[in-house]
Every structure is written in C-alpha cells, then in structure tokens.
C-alpha cells in the first residue's frame, strides 16, 4: 500500500544532510541543490521519500556524474522521464531518496521545481493535490498511484507555467 504520511519537520533536516553529502561528492560539477517533491511542502501528505533536484554546472553532462552518485549509495533509475538523470537510494528495499540531475539550461523551467513552487505558494492548489493523494492512498501499485495523480498534477503545473508566461506541457509525473 502507498505509505502517505503527514508532513514531518525532519524531512527538511534529512534533505539538508543529503544535500551536503551530494555537494561534497560532486563539488563544482553541480551548482544548485533544492528540495522538491511532496516532502518539501509543509502541510502536504507525502510518501517519506526525499526528492532532491540538482543542477549540473554549465557544460557538465548530468549522466557523466553516475559513478560519483552511485558511490553515494544511489542506483541509476532507468524508467521514467529521460530528460534528466534520475538516481534512487534505498534502505531495506524501500526508497528513501530520489535524486534528479538536470542540465543547466533545463533548470529554470523544470516541471518538478515549478510544481513544488505552485504548491508552496498556493493553498488552494495544495488542498486540491492533497485531496487527490488522500483519495488514492489505498492504492498498492506505485504506477497506478502516479497515473491517478497525473491529471491534477498537469493542471496545477500548467497553471504555474501560465502564470510565468510559459507554454503548457504534458507532464510525466511532475
């Protein structure tokens, strides 16, 4: 069953600790690290998985960082979006962290960051998303859970994109 939990203040601390490990390992090959995903949004139900976005430094290929990232205990995630590097860290066969590595030129308009921003500044959007998550929290299959959220994610993401003067997109997840 999908494990949704009320927001924990410790998630911000977990992000900060993991961000420091990543920054130390990757050095100047990345130039930004942010907490994304539901655990980054106070008051939102979330799976207890810390989503992290990093921006590869200019002229650094995000996929060239694989050996350093896997040395931190992450594994390359090969399913899902192909427009950025995705790495998963697990403990006892349960995901604990997902690291997204974006090309520098994709950072500013990256869906994951825009969606997080929408949820942080729009209480109505947060309530809409939370209601959908709560309604489908009994799902067992993660892919079904993700598919069931897709419509509201895309609507909220495209509201944020519109507010920033960006064209709408079809979202994979966010």
mmCIF file of C-alpha atoms in Angstrom:
data_model
loop_
_atom_site.group_PDB
_atom_site.id
_atom_site.type_symbol
_atom_site.label_atom_id
_atom_site.label_comp_id
_atom_site.label_asym_id
_atom_site.label_seq_id
_atom_site.Cartn_x
_atom_site.Cartn_y
_atom_site.Cartn_z
ATOM 1 C CA UNK A 1 0.000 0.000 0.000
ATOM 2 C CA UNK A 2 1.177 3.546 -0.703
ATOM 3 C CA UNK A 3 2.593 4.965 2.553
ATOM 4 C CA UNK A 4 1.373 8.553 2.834
ATOM 5 C CA UNK A 5 2.297 10.418 5.978
ATOM 6 C CA UNK A 6 1.559 13.788 7.484
ATOM 7 C CA UNK A 7 4.384 16.262 6.997
ATOM 8 C CA UNK A 8 7.447 15.736 9.212
ATOM 9 C CA UNK A 9 9.786 18.614 10.060
ATOM 10 C CA UNK A 10 12.608 16.053 9.963
ATOM 11 C CA UNK A 11 12.255 15.813 6.175
ATOM 12 C CA UNK A 12 13.868 19.244 5.788
ATOM 13 C CA UNK A 13 16.740 18.102 8.018
ATOM 14 C CA UNK A 14 17.112 14.877 6.040
ATOM 15 C CA UNK A 15 17.241 16.908 2.828
ATOM 16 C CA UNK A 16 19.895 19.251 4.254
ATOM 17 C CA UNK A 17 22.098 16.348 5.333
ATOM 18 C CA UNK A 18 21.771 14.575 1.995
ATOM 19 C CA UNK A 19 22.320 17.806 0.060
ATOM 20 C CA UNK A 20 25.587 18.320 1.953
ATOM 21 C CA UNK A 21 26.761 14.784 1.059
ATOM 22 C CA UNK A 22 25.877 15.336 -2.600
ATOM 23 C CA UNK A 23 27.541 18.764 -2.727
ATOM 24 C CA UNK A 24 30.726 17.377 -1.193
ATOM 25 C CA UNK A 25 30.854 14.434 -3.617
ATOM 26 C CA UNK A 26 30.043 16.390 -6.779
ATOM 27 C CA UNK A 27 31.797 19.635 -5.963
ATOM 28 C CA UNK A 28 31.802 22.238 -8.708
ATOM 29 C CA UNK A 29 30.169 19.871 -11.201
ATOM 30 C CA UNK A 30 26.820 20.964 -9.758
ATOM 31 C CA UNK A 31 25.822 24.484 -8.800
ATOM 32 C CA UNK A 32 22.371 24.160 -7.203
ATOM 33 C CA UNK A 33 20.581 21.693 -4.940
ATOM 34 C CA UNK A 34 16.922 22.024 -3.931
ATOM 35 C CA UNK A 35 14.353 20.028 -2.014
ATOM 36 C CA UNK A 36 11.447 19.126 -4.321
ATOM 37 C CA UNK A 37 8.509 16.760 -4.156
ATOM 38 C CA UNK A 38 5.804 16.492 -1.516
ATOM 39 C CA UNK A 39 8.239 16.258 1.400
ATOM 40 C CA UNK A 40 9.348 19.810 0.531
ATOM 41 C CA UNK A 41 5.838 21.202 1.075
ATOM 42 C CA UNK A 42 4.790 21.730 4.710
ATOM 43 C CA UNK A 43 1.264 20.525 5.415
ATOM 44 C CA UNK A 44 1.123 18.137 2.465
ATOM 45 C CA UNK A 45 0.666 14.374 2.750
ATOM 46 C CA UNK A 46 3.740 12.671 1.352
ATOM 47 C CA UNK A 47 5.442 9.362 0.845
ATOM 48 C CA UNK A 48 8.500 9.508 3.134
ATOM 49 C CA UNK A 49 10.912 9.788 0.214
ATOM 50 C CA UNK A 50 13.134 12.858 -0.082
ATOM 51 C CA UNK A 51 13.194 14.204 -3.650
ATOM 52 C CA UNK A 52 16.255 16.273 -4.495
ATOM 53 C CA UNK A 53 16.905 18.367 -7.597
ATOM 54 C CA UNK A 54 20.429 19.287 -8.617
ATOM 55 C CA UNK A 55 21.584 21.444 -11.468
ATOM 56 C CA UNK A 56 24.655 20.237 -13.300
ATOM 57 C CA UNK A 57 27.114 23.070 -13.837
ATOM 58 C CA UNK A 58 27.215 24.609 -17.279
ATOM 59 C CA UNK A 59 28.788 22.221 -19.817
ATOM 60 C CA UNK A 60 28.547 19.255 -17.412
ATOM 61 C CA UNK A 61 26.554 16.306 -18.706
ATOM 62 C CA UNK A 62 24.236 15.114 -15.876
ATOM 63 C CA UNK A 63 24.781 11.481 -16.920
ATOM 64 C CA UNK A 64 28.569 11.858 -16.591
ATOM 65 C CA UNK A 65 28.124 12.064 -12.803
ATOM 66 C CA UNK A 66 26.863 8.498 -12.449
ATOM 67 C CA UNK A 67 29.965 6.985 -10.823
ATOM 68 C CA UNK A 68 30.134 9.681 -8.121
ATOM 69 C CA UNK A 69 26.403 9.446 -7.455
ATOM 70 C CA UNK A 70 26.355 5.651 -7.277
ATOM 71 C CA UNK A 71 29.286 5.828 -4.840
ATOM 72 C CA UNK A 72 26.870 7.668 -2.513
ATOM 73 C CA UNK A 73 24.577 4.638 -2.481
ATOM 74 C CA UNK A 74 22.272 5.639 -5.316
ATOM 75 C CA UNK A 75 21.344 3.498 -8.307
ATOM 76 C CA UNK A 76 20.539 4.823 -11.760
ATOM 77 C CA UNK A 77 16.772 4.708 -12.342
ATOM 78 C CA UNK A 78 16.125 3.779 -15.950
ATOM 79 C CA UNK A 79 12.344 4.022 -16.139
ATOM 80 C CA UNK A 80 10.558 7.346 -16.116
ATOM 81 C CA UNK A 81 11.465 10.641 -17.746
ATOM 82 C CA UNK A 82 14.569 10.621 -19.949
ATOM 83 C CA UNK A 83 15.199 14.379 -19.996
ATOM 84 C CA UNK A 84 17.366 14.281 -16.853
ATOM 85 C CA UNK A 85 19.341 11.846 -14.745
ATOM 86 C CA UNK A 86 17.390 10.064 -12.007
ATOM 87 C CA UNK A 87 19.015 8.105 -9.190
ATOM 88 C CA UNK A 88 17.327 6.234 -6.338
ATOM 89 C CA UNK A 89 18.682 5.482 -2.891
ATOM 90 C CA UNK A 90 17.043 2.736 -0.845
ATOM 91 C CA UNK A 91 17.329 1.179 2.580
ATOM 92 C CA UNK A 92 15.939 -2.268 3.326
ATOM 93 C CA UNK A 93 14.331 -2.371 -0.151
ATOM 94 C CA UNK A 94 12.422 0.880 0.489
ATOM 95 C CA UNK A 95 13.204 4.067 -1.395
ATOM 96 C CA UNK A 96 14.461 6.826 0.843
ATOM 97 C CA UNK A 97 15.748 9.419 -1.657
ATOM 98 C CA UNK A 98 15.328 10.254 -5.323
ATOM 99 C CA UNK A 99 17.990 12.464 -6.889
ATOM 100 C CA UNK A 100 17.157 14.310 -10.118
ATOM 101 C CA UNK A 101 20.114 15.795 -12.019
ATOM 102 C CA UNK A 102 19.177 18.434 -14.594
ATOM 103 C CA UNK A 103 21.150 20.097 -17.348
ATOM 104 C CA UNK A 104 21.853 23.739 -16.539
ATOM 105 C CA UNK A 105 19.682 25.001 -19.404
ATOM 106 C CA UNK A 106 16.649 22.954 -18.248
ATOM 107 C CA UNK A 107 16.763 24.121 -14.625
ATOM 108 C CA UNK A 108 14.785 27.341 -14.785
ATOM 109 C CA UNK A 109 11.652 25.769 -16.268
ATOM 110 C CA UNK A 110 11.912 22.273 -14.851
ATOM 111 C CA UNK A 111 8.489 20.830 -14.056
ATOM 112 C CA UNK A 112 9.489 19.427 -10.670
ATOM 113 C CA UNK A 113 10.613 22.814 -9.384
ATOM 114 C CA UNK A 114 7.650 24.683 -10.884
ATOM 115 C CA UNK A 115 5.179 22.214 -9.391
ATOM 116 C CA UNK A 116 6.815 22.485 -5.952
ATOM 117 C CA UNK A 117 6.672 26.279 -6.184
ATOM 118 C CA UNK A 118 2.965 26.163 -7.077
ATOM 119 C CA UNK A 119 2.224 24.019 -4.021
ATOM 120 C CA UNK A 120 4.315 26.232 -1.737
ATOM 121 C CA UNK A 121 2.594 29.497 -2.671
ATOM 122 C CA UNK A 122 -0.966 28.372 -3.493
ATOM 123 C CA UNK A 123 -3.033 26.926 -0.617
ATOM 124 C CA UNK A 124 -5.888 26.005 -2.972
ATOM 125 C CA UNK A 125 -3.514 24.030 -5.200
ATOM 126 C CA UNK A 126 -2.074 22.309 -2.140
ATOM 127 C CA UNK A 127 -5.593 21.342 -0.973
ATOM 128 C CA UNK A 128 -6.563 20.032 -4.437
ATOM 129 C CA UNK A 129 -3.428 17.915 -4.698
ATOM 130 C CA UNK A 130 -3.720 16.670 -1.126
ATOM 131 C CA UNK A 131 -7.355 15.626 -1.684
ATOM 132 C CA UNK A 132 -6.384 13.538 -4.718
ATOM 133 C CA UNK A 133 -3.482 11.947 -2.863
ATOM 134 C CA UNK A 134 -5.679 11.090 0.099
ATOM 135 C CA UNK A 135 -8.384 9.618 -2.166
ATOM 136 C CA UNK A 136 -5.908 7.243 -3.805
ATOM 137 C CA UNK A 137 -3.770 6.473 -0.769
ATOM 138 C CA UNK A 138 -5.105 2.921 -0.628
ATOM 139 C CA UNK A 139 -3.502 2.045 -3.944
ATOM 140 C CA UNK A 140 -0.921 -0.705 -3.798
ATOM 141 C CA UNK A 141 0.770 -0.223 -7.155
ATOM 142 C CA UNK A 142 3.022 2.836 -7.395
ATOM 143 C CA UNK A 143 2.448 3.241 -11.121
ATOM 144 C CA UNK A 144 -1.326 3.291 -10.642
ATOM 145 C CA UNK A 145 -0.893 5.837 -7.856
ATOM 146 C CA UNK A 146 1.227 8.059 -10.112
ATOM 147 C CA UNK A 147 -1.211 7.717 -13.028
ATOM 148 C CA UNK A 148 -4.152 8.641 -10.791
ATOM 149 C CA UNK A 149 -2.416 11.909 -9.787
ATOM 150 C CA UNK A 150 -1.398 12.860 -13.297
ATOM 151 C CA UNK A 151 -4.439 14.953 -14.248
ATOM 152 C CA UNK A 152 -4.289 17.242 -11.201
ATOM 153 C CA UNK A 153 -0.503 17.483 -11.415
ATOM 154 C CA UNK A 154 -0.710 18.564 -15.041
ATOM 155 C CA UNK A 155 -3.465 21.104 -14.296
ATOM 156 C CA UNK A 156 -1.562 22.674 -11.395
ATOM 157 C CA UNK A 157 1.767 22.596 -13.223
ATOM 158 C CA UNK A 158 0.247 24.299 -16.254
ATOM 159 C CA UNK A 159 -1.383 26.942 -14.059
ATOM 160 C CA UNK A 160 2.087 27.771 -12.734
ATOM 161 C CA UNK A 161 3.578 27.685 -16.223
ATOM 162 C CA UNK A 162 0.828 30.030 -17.463
ATOM 163 C CA UNK A 163 1.467 32.433 -14.572
ATOM 164 C CA UNK A 164 5.144 32.518 -15.617
ATOM 165 C CA UNK A 165 4.352 33.052 -19.314
ATOM 166 C CA UNK A 166 5.385 29.509 -20.285
ATOM 167 C CA UNK A 167 3.519 27.202 -22.677
ATOM 168 C CA UNK A 168 1.597 24.220 -21.290
ATOM 169 C CA UNK A 169 3.199 20.789 -21.195
ATOM 170 C CA UNK A 170 2.139 17.208 -20.869
ATOM 171 C CA UNK A 171 3.567 16.062 -17.567
ATOM 172 C CA UNK A 172 5.005 12.611 -16.909
ATOM 173 C CA UNK A 173 4.557 12.965 -13.181
ATOM 174 C CA UNK A 174 5.725 16.476 -12.377
#
